Amino acid sequence: MAAQPLPSADPAAWPVLGLRERKKQRTRDALVSAAHRLFLSQGYGRTTVDEIAGEVDVSQRTFFRYFSSKEEVALAVLTDAEDHFVALLRERPASENPLQALRSSIVLAWRDLSDTGSDTGVTAALELIQLIEETPVLLAAHLRRITEQERLIAELIARREGLDPTVDLRPRVLAAVFGGVLRSAHLAWSSDHSAPGPEGMIAVIESHFDQLGPALAADWR
């Protein structure tokens, strides 16, 4: 089942789900929460799909209706956040330059995540970032996801600016730089216990973007 993140920055534009869709969403959210709790308490490798399904009182077959693998359910929190970021990026005003649009979208996405008030919100996302760095199989899957995300961002930026990404390399270069800055910020946050919580993460992200221009163009000496 595809993730259903907030599709718009405007709550009035969010779709109204029917009873069946709401039930499916609750089951999906319960599986994500259960998996997250088990991964943190006993480790990713020692947690089985059967255990995750059992926590929600559903069958393994039902689990696989929602997720193709244990990796997918483990990364679901960040996947939903990334999908919401893309939705926000699509809505940024045309007056913003591409880098500002990316920066504004990622900061707003983290703020929206911190306002959800659910177990699959910002606390889970922050915990998951640390779990990924400690789990090679999840790190590999996450890096594959980042590669796909960079391709999508490059396409969005090219469309937004009216460019052909097969001819003009700037969208792909910018998407790669953006992904690198975010990964650096996530790693810095994971090792810096003086910046806890979502506002700490946002501050670290902002500080990294503040240094992007000087790092690329300024005289380092």
mmCIF file with all atom_site columns, C-alpha atoms in Angstrom:
data_model
loop_
_atom_site.group_PDB
_atom_site.id
_atom_site.type_symbol
_atom_site.label_atom_id
_atom_site.label_alt_id
_atom_site.label_comp_id
_atom_site.label_asym_id
_atom_site.label_entity_id
_atom_site.label_seq_id
_atom_site.pdbx_PDB_ins_code
_atom_site.Cartn_x
_atom_site.Cartn_y
_atom_site.Cartn_z
_atom_site.occupancy
_atom_site.B_iso_or_equiv
_atom_site.pdbx_formal_charge
_atom_site.auth_seq_id
_atom_site.auth_comp_id
_atom_site.auth_asym_id
_atom_site.auth_atom_id
_atom_site.pdbx_PDB_model_num
ATOM 1   C CA . MET A 1 1   ? 0.000   0.000   0.000   1.00 0.00 ? 1   MET A CA 1
ATOM 2   C CA . ALA A 1 2   ? 1.367   3.380   -0.928  1.00 0.00 ? 2   ALA A CA 1
ATOM 3   C CA . ALA A 1 3   ? 2.151   5.827   1.826   1.00 0.00 ? 3   ALA A CA 1
ATOM 4   C CA . GLN A 1 4   ? -0.321  8.612   2.420   1.00 0.00 ? 4   GLN A CA 1
ATOM 5   C CA . PRO A 1 5   ? 1.659   11.608  3.724   1.00 0.00 ? 5   PRO A CA 1
ATOM 6   C CA . LEU A 1 6   ? 0.193   15.059  3.982   1.00 0.00 ? 6   LEU A CA 1
ATOM 7   C CA . PRO A 1 7   ? -0.114  15.992  0.289   1.00 0.00 ? 7   PRO A CA 1
ATOM 8   C CA . SER A 1 8   ? -0.314  19.730  0.717   1.00 0.00 ? 8   SER A CA 1
ATOM 9   C CA . ALA A 1 9   ? 0.800   22.512  3.008   1.00 0.00 ? 9   ALA A CA 1
ATOM 10  C CA . ASP A 1 10  ? -2.836  23.610  3.200   1.00 0.00 ? 10  ASP A CA 1
ATOM 11  C CA . PRO A 1 11  ? -4.969  21.357  5.472   1.00 0.00 ? 11  PRO A CA 1
ATOM 12  C CA . ALA A 1 12  ? -8.082  22.348  3.498   1.00 0.00 ? 12  ALA A CA 1
ATOM 13  C CA . ALA A 1 13  ? -6.563  20.591  0.501   1.00 0.00 ? 13  ALA A CA 1
ATOM 14  C CA . TRP A 1 14  ? -5.989  17.278  2.274   1.00 0.00 ? 14  TRP A CA 1
ATOM 15  C CA . PRO A 1 15  ? -8.164  14.454  0.938   1.00 0.00 ? 15  PRO A CA 1
ATOM 16  C CA . VAL A 1 16  ? -11.075 13.185  3.039   1.00 0.00 ? 16  VAL A CA 1
ATOM 17  C CA . LEU A 1 17  ? -10.617 9.433   3.429   1.00 0.00 ? 17  LEU A CA 1
ATOM 18  C CA . GLY A 1 18  ? -13.547 7.040   3.442   1.00 0.00 ? 18  GLY A CA 1
ATOM 19  C CA . LEU A 1 19  ? -14.139 4.525   6.237   1.00 0.00 ? 19  LEU A CA 1
ATOM 20  C CA . ARG A 1 20  ? -12.281 1.723   4.455   1.00 0.00 ? 20  ARG A CA 1
ATOM 21  C CA . GLU A 1 21  ? -9.313  3.959   3.632   1.00 0.00 ? 21  GLU A CA 1
ATOM 22  C CA . ARG A 1 22  ? -9.146  5.216   7.225   1.00 0.00 ? 22  ARG A CA 1
ATOM 23  C CA . LYS A 1 23  ? -9.121  1.629   8.498   1.00 0.00 ? 23  LYS A CA 1
ATOM 24  C CA . LYS A 1 24  ? -6.291  0.747   6.107   1.00 0.00 ? 24  LYS A CA 1
ATOM 25  C CA . GLN A 1 25  ? -4.352  3.815   7.168   1.00 0.00 ? 25  GLN A CA 1
ATOM 26  C CA . ARG A 1 26  ? -4.778  2.915   10.854  1.00 0.00 ? 26  ARG A CA 1
ATOM 27  C CA . THR A 1 27  ? -3.502  -0.612  10.194  1.00 0.00 ? 27  THR A CA 1
ATOM 28  C CA . ARG A 1 28  ? -0.528  0.720   8.260   1.00 0.00 ? 28  ARG A CA 1
ATOM 29  C CA . ASP A 1 29  ? 0.305   3.245   10.990  1.00 0.00 ? 29  ASP A CA 1
ATOM 30  C CA . ALA A 1 30  ? -0.005  0.521   13.652  1.00 0.00 ? 30  ALA A CA 1
ATOM 31  C CA . LEU A 1 31  ? 2.421   -1.724  11.743  1.00 0.00 ? 31  LEU A CA 1
ATOM 32  C CA . VAL A 1 32  ? 4.915   1.134   11.389  1.00 0.00 ? 32  VAL A CA 1
ATOM 33  C CA . SER A 1 33  ? 4.676   1.984   15.104  1.00 0.00 ? 33  SER A CA 1
ATOM 34  C CA . ALA A 1 34  ? 5.015   -1.657  16.159  1.00 0.00 ? 34  ALA A CA 1
ATOM 35  C CA . ALA A 1 35  ? 7.999   -2.224  13.901  1.00 0.00 ? 35  ALA A CA 1
ATOM 36  C CA . HIS A 1 36  ? 9.667   0.924   15.163  1.00 0.00 ? 36  HIS A CA 1
ATOM 37  C CA . ARG A 1 37  ? 9.216   -0.064  18.821  1.00 0.00 ? 37  ARG A CA 1
ATOM 38  C CA . LEU A 1 38  ? 10.569  -3.556  18.208  1.00 0.00 ? 38  LEU A CA 1
ATOM 39  C CA . PHE A 1 39  ? 13.553  -2.364  16.192  1.00 0.00 ? 39  PHE A CA 1
ATOM 40  C CA . LEU A 1 40  ? 14.550  0.056   18.939  1.00 0.00 ? 40  LEU A CA 1
ATOM 41  C CA . SER A 1 41  ? 14.008  -2.397  21.813  1.00 0.00 ? 41  SER A CA 1
ATOM 42  C CA . GLN A 1 42  ? 15.547  -5.587  20.398  1.00 0.00 ? 42  GLN A CA 1
ATOM 43  C CA . GLY A 1 43  ? 17.375  -4.570  17.234  1.00 0.00 ? 43  GLY A CA 1
ATOM 44  C CA . TYR A 1 44  ? 16.511  -4.648  13.546  1.00 0.00 ? 44  TYR A CA 1
ATOM 45  C CA . GLY A 1 45  ? 18.164  -7.985  12.826  1.00 0.00 ? 45  GLY A CA 1
ATOM 46  C CA . ARG A 1 46  ? 16.461  -9.826  15.682  1.00 0.00 ? 46  ARG A CA 1
ATOM 47  C CA . THR A 1 47  ? 12.977  -8.579  14.796  1.00 0.00 ? 47  THR A CA 1
ATOM 48  C CA . THR A 1 48  ? 10.866  -10.707 12.445  1.00 0.00 ? 48  THR A CA 1
ATOM 49  C CA . VAL A 1 49  ? 7.922   -9.842  10.258  1.00 0.00 ? 49  VAL A CA 1
ATOM 50  C CA . ASP A 1 50  ? 5.812   -12.297 12.261  1.00 0.00 ? 50  ASP A CA 1
ATOM 51  C CA . GLU A 1 51  ? 6.599   -10.404 15.467  1.00 0.00 ? 51  GLU A CA 1
ATOM 52  C CA . ILE A 1 52  ? 5.620   -7.090  13.887  1.00 0.00 ? 52  ILE A CA 1
ATOM 53  C CA . ALA A 1 53  ? 2.363   -8.527  12.566  1.00 0.00 ? 53  ALA A CA 1
ATOM 54  C CA . GLY A 1 54  ? 1.651   -10.169 15.917  1.00 0.00 ? 54  GLY A CA 1
ATOM 55  C CA . GLU A 1 55  ? 1.970   -6.826  17.730  1.00 0.00 ? 55  GLU A CA 1
ATOM 56  C CA . VAL A 1 56  ? -0.921  -5.520  15.616  1.00 0.00 ? 56  VAL A CA 1
ATOM 57  C CA . ASP A 1 57  ? -2.841  -8.826  15.699  1.00 0.00 ? 57  ASP A CA 1
ATOM 58  C CA . VAL A 1 58  ? -2.732  -9.307  11.928  1.00 0.00 ? 58  VAL A CA 1
ATOM 59  C CA . SER A 1 59  ? -1.338  -12.092 9.781   1.00 0.00 ? 59  SER A CA 1
ATOM 60  C CA . GLN A 1 60  ? 1.967   -12.096 7.910   1.00 0.00 ? 60  GLN A CA 1
ATOM 61  C CA . ARG A 1 61  ? -0.087  -12.064 4.723   1.00 0.00 ? 61  ARG A CA 1
ATOM 62  C CA . THR A 1 62  ? -1.772  -8.829  5.847   1.00 0.00 ? 62  THR A CA 1
ATOM 63  C CA . PHE A 1 63  ? 1.635   -7.314  6.632   1.00 0.00 ? 63  PHE A CA 1
ATOM 64  C CA . PHE A 1 64  ? 2.760   -7.952  3.054   1.00 0.00 ? 64  PHE A CA 1
ATOM 65  C CA . ARG A 1 65  ? -0.315  -6.201  1.709   1.00 0.00 ? 65  ARG A CA 1
ATOM 66  C CA . TYR A 1 66  ? 1.111   -3.007  3.162   1.00 0.00 ? 66  TYR A CA 1
ATOM 67  C CA . PHE A 1 67  ? 4.869   -3.495  2.923   1.00 0.00 ? 67  PHE A CA 1
ATOM 68  C CA . SER A 1 68  ? 7.026   -5.537  0.573   1.00 0.00 ? 68  SER A CA 1
ATOM 69  C CA . SER A 1 69  ? 9.749   -6.170  3.159   1.00 0.00 ? 69  SER A CA 1
ATOM 70  C CA . LYS A 1 70  ? 11.020  -5.503  6.666   1.00 0.00 ? 70  LYS A CA 1
ATOM 71  C CA . GLU A 1 71  ? 13.268  -2.797  5.198   1.00 0.00 ? 71  GLU A CA 1
ATOM 72  C CA . GLU A 1 72  ? 10.280  -0.964  3.770   1.00 0.00 ? 72  GLU A CA 1
ATOM 73  C CA . VAL A 1 73  ? 8.388   -0.832  7.069   1.00 0.00 ? 73  VAL A CA 1
ATOM 74  C CA . ALA A 1 74  ? 11.565  0.239   8.869   1.00 0.00 ? 74  ALA A CA 1
ATOM 75  C CA . LEU A 1 75  ? 12.055  3.206   6.549   1.00 0.00 ? 75  LEU A CA 1
ATOM 76  C CA . ALA A 1 76  ? 8.355   4.104   6.307   1.00 0.00 ? 76  ALA A CA 1
ATOM 77  C CA . VAL A 1 77  ? 8.568   7.057   8.707   1.00 0.00 ? 77  VAL A CA 1
ATOM 78  C CA . LEU A 1 78  ? 11.270  8.782   6.672   1.00 0.00 ? 78  LEU A CA 1
ATOM 79  C CA . THR A 1 79  ? 9.662   7.763   3.392   1.00 0.00 ? 79  THR A CA 1
ATOM 80  C CA . ASP A 1 80  ? 6.434   9.507   4.407   1.00 0.00 ? 80  ASP A CA 1
ATOM 81  C CA . ALA A 1 81  ? 8.387   12.585  5.511   1.00 0.00 ? 81  ALA A CA 1
ATOM 82  C CA . GLU A 1 82  ? 10.282  12.648  2.207   1.00 0.00 ? 82  GLU A CA 1
ATOM 83  C CA . ASP A 1 83  ? 7.046   12.337  0.228   1.00 0.00 ? 83  ASP A CA 1
ATOM 84  C CA . HIS A 1 84  ? 5.617   15.262  2.192   1.00 0.00 ? 84  HIS A CA 1
ATOM 85  C CA . PHE A 1 85  ? 8.765   17.280  1.446   1.00 0.00 ? 85  PHE A CA 1
ATOM 86  C CA . VAL A 1 86  ? 8.286   16.656  -2.282  1.00 0.00 ? 86  VAL A CA 1
ATOM 87  C CA . ALA A 1 87  ? 4.652   17.789  -2.050  1.00 0.00 ? 87  ALA A CA 1
ATOM 88  C CA . LEU A 1 88  ? 5.776   20.993  -0.328  1.00 0.00 ? 88  LEU A CA 1
ATOM 89  C CA . LEU A 1 89  ? 8.482   21.579  -2.934  1.00 0.00 ? 89  LEU A CA 1
ATOM 90  C CA . ARG A 1 90  ? 5.883   21.403  -5.700  1.00 0.00 ? 90  ARG A CA 1
ATOM 91  C CA . GLU A 1 91  ? 3.996   24.246  -4.005  1.00 0.00 ? 91  GLU A CA 1
ATOM 92  C CA . ARG A 1 92  ? 6.864   26.672  -3.406  1.00 0.00 ? 92  ARG A CA 1
ATOM 93  C CA . PRO A 1 93  ? 6.381   30.064  -5.117  1.00 0.00 ? 93  PRO A CA 1
ATOM 94  C CA . ALA A 1 94  ? 8.051   30.555  -8.476  1.00 0.00 ? 94  ALA A CA 1
ATOM 95  C CA . SER A 1 95  ? 9.772   33.679  -7.142  1.00 0.00 ? 95  SER A CA 1
ATOM 96  C CA . GLU A 1 96  ? 12.102  31.553  -4.984  1.00 0.00 ? 96  GLU A CA 1
ATOM 97  C CA . ASN A 1 97  ? 15.322  30.349  -6.526  1.00 0.00 ? 97  ASN A CA 1
ATOM 98  C CA . PRO A 1 98  ? 15.687  26.540  -6.586  1.00 0.00 ? 98  PRO A CA 1
ATOM 99  C CA . LEU A 1 99  ? 17.994  26.313  -3.564  1.00 0.00 ? 99  LEU A CA 1
ATOM 100 C CA . GLN A 1 100 ? 15.740  28.527  -1.447  1.00 0.00 ? 100 GLN A CA 1
ATOM 101 C CA . ALA A 1 101 ? 12.719  26.456  -2.471  1.00 0.00 ? 101 ALA A CA 1
ATOM 102 C CA . LEU A 1 102 ? 14.515  23.275  -1.378  1.00 0.00 ? 102 LEU A CA 1
ATOM 103 C CA . ARG A 1 103 ? 15.637  24.798  1.900   1.00 0.00 ? 103 ARG A CA 1
ATOM 104 C CA . SER A 1 104 ? 12.202  26.197  2.745   1.00 0.00 ? 104 SER A CA 1
ATOM 105 C CA . SER A 1 105 ? 10.520  22.900  1.903   1.00 0.00 ? 105 SER A CA 1
ATOM 106 C CA . ILE A 1 106 ? 12.776  20.742  4.080   1.00 0.00 ? 106 ILE A CA 1
ATOM 107 C CA . VAL A 1 107 ? 12.465  23.057  7.084   1.00 0.00 ? 107 VAL A CA 1
ATOM 108 C CA . LEU A 1 108 ? 8.671   23.194  6.718   1.00 0.00 ? 108 LEU A CA 1
ATOM 109 C CA . ALA A 1 109 ? 8.516   19.406  6.309   1.00 0.00 ? 109 ALA A CA 1
ATOM 110 C CA . TRP A 1 110 ? 10.335  18.930  9.638   1.00 0.00 ? 110 TRP A CA 1
ATOM 111 C CA . ARG A 1 111 ? 8.069   21.451  11.334  1.00 0.00 ? 111 ARG A CA 1
ATOM 112 C CA . ASP A 1 112 ? 4.948   19.731  9.963   1.00 0.00 ? 112 ASP A CA 1
ATOM 113 C CA . LEU A 1 113 ? 6.304   16.385  11.135  1.00 0.00 ? 113 LEU A CA 1
ATOM 114 C CA . SER A 1 114 ? 6.772   17.745  14.651  1.00 0.00 ? 114 SER A CA 1
ATOM 115 C CA . ASP A 1 115 ? 3.136   18.907  14.673  1.00 0.00 ? 115 ASP A CA 1
ATOM 116 C CA . THR A 1 116 ? 1.590   15.516  13.859  1.00 0.00 ? 116 THR A CA 1
ATOM 117 C CA . GLY A 1 117 ? 1.548   14.409  17.504  1.00 0.00 ? 117 GLY A CA 1
ATOM 118 C CA . SER A 1 118 ? 1.696   10.723  16.528  1.00 0.00 ? 118 SER A CA 1
ATOM 119 C CA . ASP A 1 119 ? 4.096   7.887   17.285  1.00 0.00 ? 119 ASP A CA 1
ATOM 120 C CA . THR A 1 120 ? 5.174   7.990   13.660  1.00 0.00 ? 120 THR A CA 1
ATOM 121 C CA . GLY A 1 121 ? 6.002   11.678  13.814  1.00 0.00 ? 121 GLY A CA 1
ATOM 122 C CA . VAL A 1 122 ? 9.191   13.580  14.466  1.00 0.00 ? 122 VAL A CA 1
ATOM 123 C CA . THR A 1 123 ? 10.436  11.536  17.453  1.00 0.00 ? 123 THR A CA 1
ATOM 124 C CA . ALA A 1 124 ? 10.282  8.347   15.398  1.00 0.00 ? 124 ALA A CA 1
ATOM 125 C CA . ALA A 1 125 ? 12.004  10.068  12.473  1.00 0.00 ? 125 ALA A CA 1
ATOM 126 C CA . LEU A 1 126 ? 14.849  11.273  14.678  1.00 0.00 ? 126 LEU A CA 1
ATOM 127 C CA . GLU A 1 127 ? 15.232  7.826   16.275  1.00 0.00 ? 127 GLU A CA 1
ATOM 128 C CA . LEU A 1 128 ? 15.156  6.207   12.847  1.00 0.00 ? 128 LEU A CA 1
ATOM 129 C CA . ILE A 1 129 ? 18.000  8.380   11.578  1.00 0.00 ? 129 ILE A CA 1
ATOM 130 C CA . GLN A 1 130 ? 20.186  7.015   14.367  1.00 0.00 ? 130 GLN A CA 1
ATOM 131 C CA . LEU A 1 131 ? 19.004  3.429   13.820  1.00 0.00 ? 131 LEU A CA 1
ATOM 132 C CA . ILE A 1 132 ? 19.847  3.657   10.104  1.00 0.00 ? 132 ILE A CA 1
ATOM 133 C CA . GLU A 1 133 ? 23.423  4.738   10.815  1.00 0.00 ? 133 GLU A CA 1
ATOM 134 C CA . GLU A 1 134 ? 23.868  1.767   13.160  1.00 0.00 ? 134 GLU A CA 1
ATOM 135 C CA . THR A 1 135 ? 22.324  -0.841  10.813  1.00 0.00 ? 135 THR A CA 1
ATOM 136 C CA . PRO A 1 136 ? 24.227  -1.580  7.565   1.00 0.00 ? 136 PRO A CA 1
ATOM 137 C CA . VAL A 1 137 ? 21.275  -3.163  5.747   1.00 0.00 ? 137 VAL A CA 1
ATOM 138 C CA . LEU A 1 138 ? 19.068  -0.159  6.515   1.00 0.00 ? 138 LEU A CA 1
ATOM 139 C CA . LEU A 1 139 ? 21.819  2.274   5.573   1.00 0.00 ? 139 LEU A CA 1
ATOM 140 C CA . ALA A 1 140 ? 22.188  0.574   2.191   1.00 0.00 ? 140 ALA A CA 1
ATOM 141 C CA . ALA A 1 141 ? 18.421  0.694   1.609   1.00 0.00 ? 141 ALA A CA 1
ATOM 142 C CA . HIS A 1 142 ? 18.294  4.324   2.716   1.00 0.00 ? 142 HIS A CA 1
ATOM 143 C CA . LEU A 1 143 ? 21.102  5.301   0.344   1.00 0.00 ? 143 LEU A CA 1
ATOM 144 C CA . ARG A 1 144 ? 19.237  3.632   -2.527  1.00 0.00 ? 144 ARG A CA 1
ATOM 145 C CA . ARG A 1 145 ? 16.171  5.639   -1.548  1.00 0.00 ? 145 ARG A CA 1
ATOM 146 C CA . ILE A 1 146 ? 18.237  8.847   -1.473  1.00 0.00 ? 146 ILE A CA 1
ATOM 147 C CA . THR A 1 147 ? 19.490  8.177   -5.000  1.00 0.00 ? 147 THR A CA 1
ATOM 148 C CA . GLU A 1 148 ? 15.923  7.831   -6.256  1.00 0.00 ? 148 GLU A CA 1
ATOM 149 C CA . GLN A 1 149 ? 14.899  10.936  -4.313  1.00 0.00 ? 149 GLN A CA 1
ATOM 150 C CA . GLU A 1 150 ? 17.680  12.970  -5.931  1.00 0.00 ? 150 GLU A CA 1
ATOM 151 C CA . ARG A 1 151 ? 16.463  11.934  -9.375  1.00 0.00 ? 151 ARG A CA 1
ATOM 152 C CA . LEU A 1 152 ? 12.924  13.032  -8.527  1.00 0.00 ? 152 LEU A CA 1
ATOM 153 C CA . ILE A 1 153 ? 14.097  16.354  -7.076  1.00 0.00 ? 153 ILE A CA 1
ATOM 154 C CA . ALA A 1 154 ? 16.189  17.041  -10.183 1.00 0.00 ? 154 ALA A CA 1
ATOM 155 C CA . GLU A 1 155 ? 13.138  16.413  -12.377 1.00 0.00 ? 155 GLU A CA 1
ATOM 156 C CA . LEU A 1 156 ? 10.970  18.711  -10.239 1.00 0.00 ? 156 LEU A CA 1
ATOM 157 C CA . ILE A 1 157 ? 13.537  21.519  -10.273 1.00 0.00 ? 157 ILE A CA 1
ATOM 158 C CA . ALA A 1 158 ? 13.997  21.179  -14.033 1.00 0.00 ? 158 ALA A CA 1
ATOM 159 C CA . ARG A 1 159 ? 10.239  21.307  -14.622 1.00 0.00 ? 159 ARG A CA 1
ATOM 160 C CA . ARG A 1 160 ? 9.879   24.252  -12.252 1.00 0.00 ? 160 ARG A CA 1
ATOM 161 C CA . GLU A 1 161 ? 12.604  26.207  -14.090 1.00 0.00 ? 161 GLU A CA 1
ATOM 162 C CA . GLY A 1 162 ? 11.559  25.121  -17.586 1.00 0.00 ? 162 GLY A CA 1
ATOM 163 C CA . LEU A 1 163 ? 14.782  23.220  -18.225 1.00 0.00 ? 163 LEU A CA 1
ATOM 164 C CA . ASP A 1 164 ? 15.671  19.983  -19.981 1.00 0.00 ? 164 ASP A CA 1
ATOM 165 C CA . PRO A 1 165 ? 17.613  17.955  -17.361 1.00 0.00 ? 165 PRO A CA 1
ATOM 166 C CA . THR A 1 166 ? 19.228  15.839  -20.082 1.00 0.00 ? 166 THR A CA 1
ATOM 167 C CA . VAL A 1 167 ? 20.880  18.974  -21.469 1.00 0.00 ? 167 VAL A CA 1
ATOM 168 C CA . ASP A 1 168 ? 21.165  21.304  -18.482 1.00 0.00 ? 168 ASP A CA 1
ATOM 169 C CA . LEU A 1 169 ? 23.091  19.652  -15.642 1.00 0.00 ? 169 LEU A CA 1
ATOM 170 C CA . ARG A 1 170 ? 22.207  22.200  -12.964 1.00 0.00 ? 170 ARG A CA 1
ATOM 171 C CA . PRO A 1 171 ? 19.088  20.437  -11.621 1.00 0.00 ? 171 PRO A CA 1
ATOM 172 C CA . ARG A 1 172 ? 20.981  17.164  -11.131 1.00 0.00 ? 172 ARG A CA 1
ATOM 173 C CA . VAL A 1 173 ? 23.977  18.895  -9.581  1.00 0.00 ? 173 VAL A CA 1
ATOM 174 C CA . LEU A 1 174 ? 21.763  20.886  -7.216  1.00 0.00 ? 174 LEU A CA 1
ATOM 175 C CA . ALA A 1 175 ? 19.788  17.775  -6.204  1.00 0.00 ? 175 ALA A CA 1
ATOM 176 C CA . ALA A 1 176 ? 23.040  15.937  -5.428  1.00 0.00 ? 176 ALA A CA 1
ATOM 177 C CA . VAL A 1 177 ? 24.389  18.876  -3.400  1.00 0.00 ? 177 VAL A CA 1
ATOM 178 C CA . PHE A 1 178 ? 21.088  19.167  -1.518  1.00 0.00 ? 178 PHE A CA 1
ATOM 179 C CA . GLY A 1 179 ? 21.137  15.467  -0.663  1.00 0.00 ? 179 GLY A CA 1
ATOM 180 C CA . GLY A 1 180 ? 24.730  15.721  0.525   1.00 0.00 ? 180 GLY A CA 1
ATOM 181 C CA . VAL A 1 181 ? 24.002  18.718  2.751   1.00 0.00 ? 181 VAL A CA 1
ATOM 182 C CA . LEU A 1 182 ? 21.041  16.926  4.343   1.00 0.00 ? 182 LEU A CA 1
ATOM 183 C CA . ARG A 1 183 ? 23.027  13.762  5.003   1.00 0.00 ? 183 ARG A CA 1
ATOM 184 C CA . SER A 1 184 ? 25.825  15.817  6.551   1.00 0.00 ? 184 SER A CA 1
ATOM 185 C CA . ALA A 1 185 ? 23.265  17.616  8.731   1.00 0.00 ? 185 ALA A CA 1
ATOM 186 C CA . HIS A 1 186 ? 21.673  14.334  9.823   1.00 0.00 ? 186 HIS A CA 1
ATOM 187 C CA . LEU A 1 187 ? 25.066  12.881  10.752  1.00 0.00 ? 187 LEU A CA 1
ATOM 188 C CA . ALA A 1 188 ? 26.001  16.046  12.652  1.00 0.00 ? 188 ALA A CA 1
ATOM 189 C CA . TRP A 1 189 ? 22.714  15.973  14.551  1.00 0.00 ? 189 TRP A CA 1
ATOM 190 C CA . SER A 1 190 ? 23.174  12.287  15.443  1.00 0.00 ? 190 SER A CA 1
ATOM 191 C CA . SER A 1 191 ? 26.545  13.003  17.052  1.00 0.00 ? 191 SER A CA 1
ATOM 192 C CA . ASP A 1 192 ? 25.597  16.328  18.702  1.00 0.00 ? 192 ASP A CA 1
ATOM 193 C CA . HIS A 1 193 ? 23.527  15.728  21.823  1.00 0.00 ? 193 HIS A CA 1
ATOM 194 C CA . SER A 1 194 ? 23.356  19.482  22.477  1.00 0.00 ? 194 SER A CA 1
ATOM 195 C CA . ALA A 1 195 ? 20.750  19.854  19.693  1.00 0.00 ? 195 ALA A CA 1
ATOM 196 C CA . PRO A 1 196 ? 17.859  17.571  20.738  1.00 0.00 ? 196 PRO A CA 1
ATOM 197 C CA . GLY A 1 197 ? 14.417  17.352  19.167  1.00 0.00 ? 197 GLY A CA 1
ATOM 198 C CA . PRO A 1 198 ? 12.991  18.725  15.928  1.00 0.00 ? 198 PRO A CA 1
ATOM 199 C CA . GLU A 1 199 ? 14.101  22.309  16.521  1.00 0.00 ? 199 GLU A CA 1
ATOM 200 C CA . GLY A 1 200 ? 17.611  21.021  17.116  1.00 0.00 ? 200 GLY A CA 1
ATOM 201 C CA . MET A 1 201 ? 17.504  19.156  13.819  1.00 0.00 ? 201 MET A CA 1
ATOM 202 C CA . ILE A 1 202 ? 16.132  22.207  12.005  1.00 0.00 ? 202 ILE A CA 1
ATOM 203 C CA . ALA A 1 203 ? 18.877  24.389  13.503  1.00 0.00 ? 203 ALA A CA 1
ATOM 204 C CA . VAL A 1 204 ? 21.540  21.940  12.312  1.00 0.00 ? 204 VAL A CA 1
ATOM 205 C CA . ILE A 1 205 ? 20.020  21.829  8.820   1.00 0.00 ? 205 ILE A CA 1
ATOM 206 C CA . GLU A 1 206 ? 19.843  25.631  8.657   1.00 0.00 ? 206 GLU A CA 1
ATOM 207 C CA . SER A 1 207 ? 23.457  25.999  9.802   1.00 0.00 ? 207 SER A CA 1
ATOM 208 C CA . HIS A 1 208 ? 24.615  23.593  7.092   1.00 0.00 ? 208 HIS A CA 1
ATOM 209 C CA . PHE A 1 209 ? 22.747  25.510  4.406   1.00 0.00 ? 209 PHE A CA 1
ATOM 210 C CA . ASP A 1 210 ? 24.211  28.764  5.731   1.00 0.00 ? 210 ASP A CA 1
ATOM 211 C CA . GLN A 1 211 ? 27.670  27.365  4.995   1.00 0.00 ? 211 GLN A CA 1
ATOM 212 C CA . LEU A 1 212 ? 26.843  26.058  1.521   1.00 0.00 ? 212 LEU A CA 1
ATOM 213 C CA . GLY A 1 213 ? 27.539  29.314  -0.313  1.00 0.00 ? 213 GLY A CA 1
ATOM 214 C CA . PRO A 1 214 ? 30.840  30.021  1.469   1.00 0.00 ? 214 PRO A CA 1
ATOM 215 C CA . ALA A 1 215 ? 31.945  26.391  1.027   1.00 0.00 ? 215 ALA A CA 1
ATOM 216 C CA . LEU A 1 216 ? 31.318  26.485  -2.718  1.00 0.00 ? 216 LEU A CA 1
ATOM 217 C CA . ALA A 1 217 ? 32.308  30.008  -3.673  1.00 0.00 ? 217 ALA A CA 1
ATOM 218 C CA . ALA A 1 218 ? 34.216  31.808  -0.914  1.00 0.00 ? 218 ALA A CA 1
ATOM 219 C CA . ASP A 1 219 ? 37.973  32.022  -0.503  1.00 0.00 ? 219 ASP A CA 1
ATOM 220 C CA . TRP A 1 220 ? 38.741  29.492  2.237   1.00 0.00 ? 220 TRP A CA 1
ATOM 221 C CA . ARG A 1 221 ? 42.016  31.214  3.079   1.00 0.00 ? 221 ARG A CA 1
#
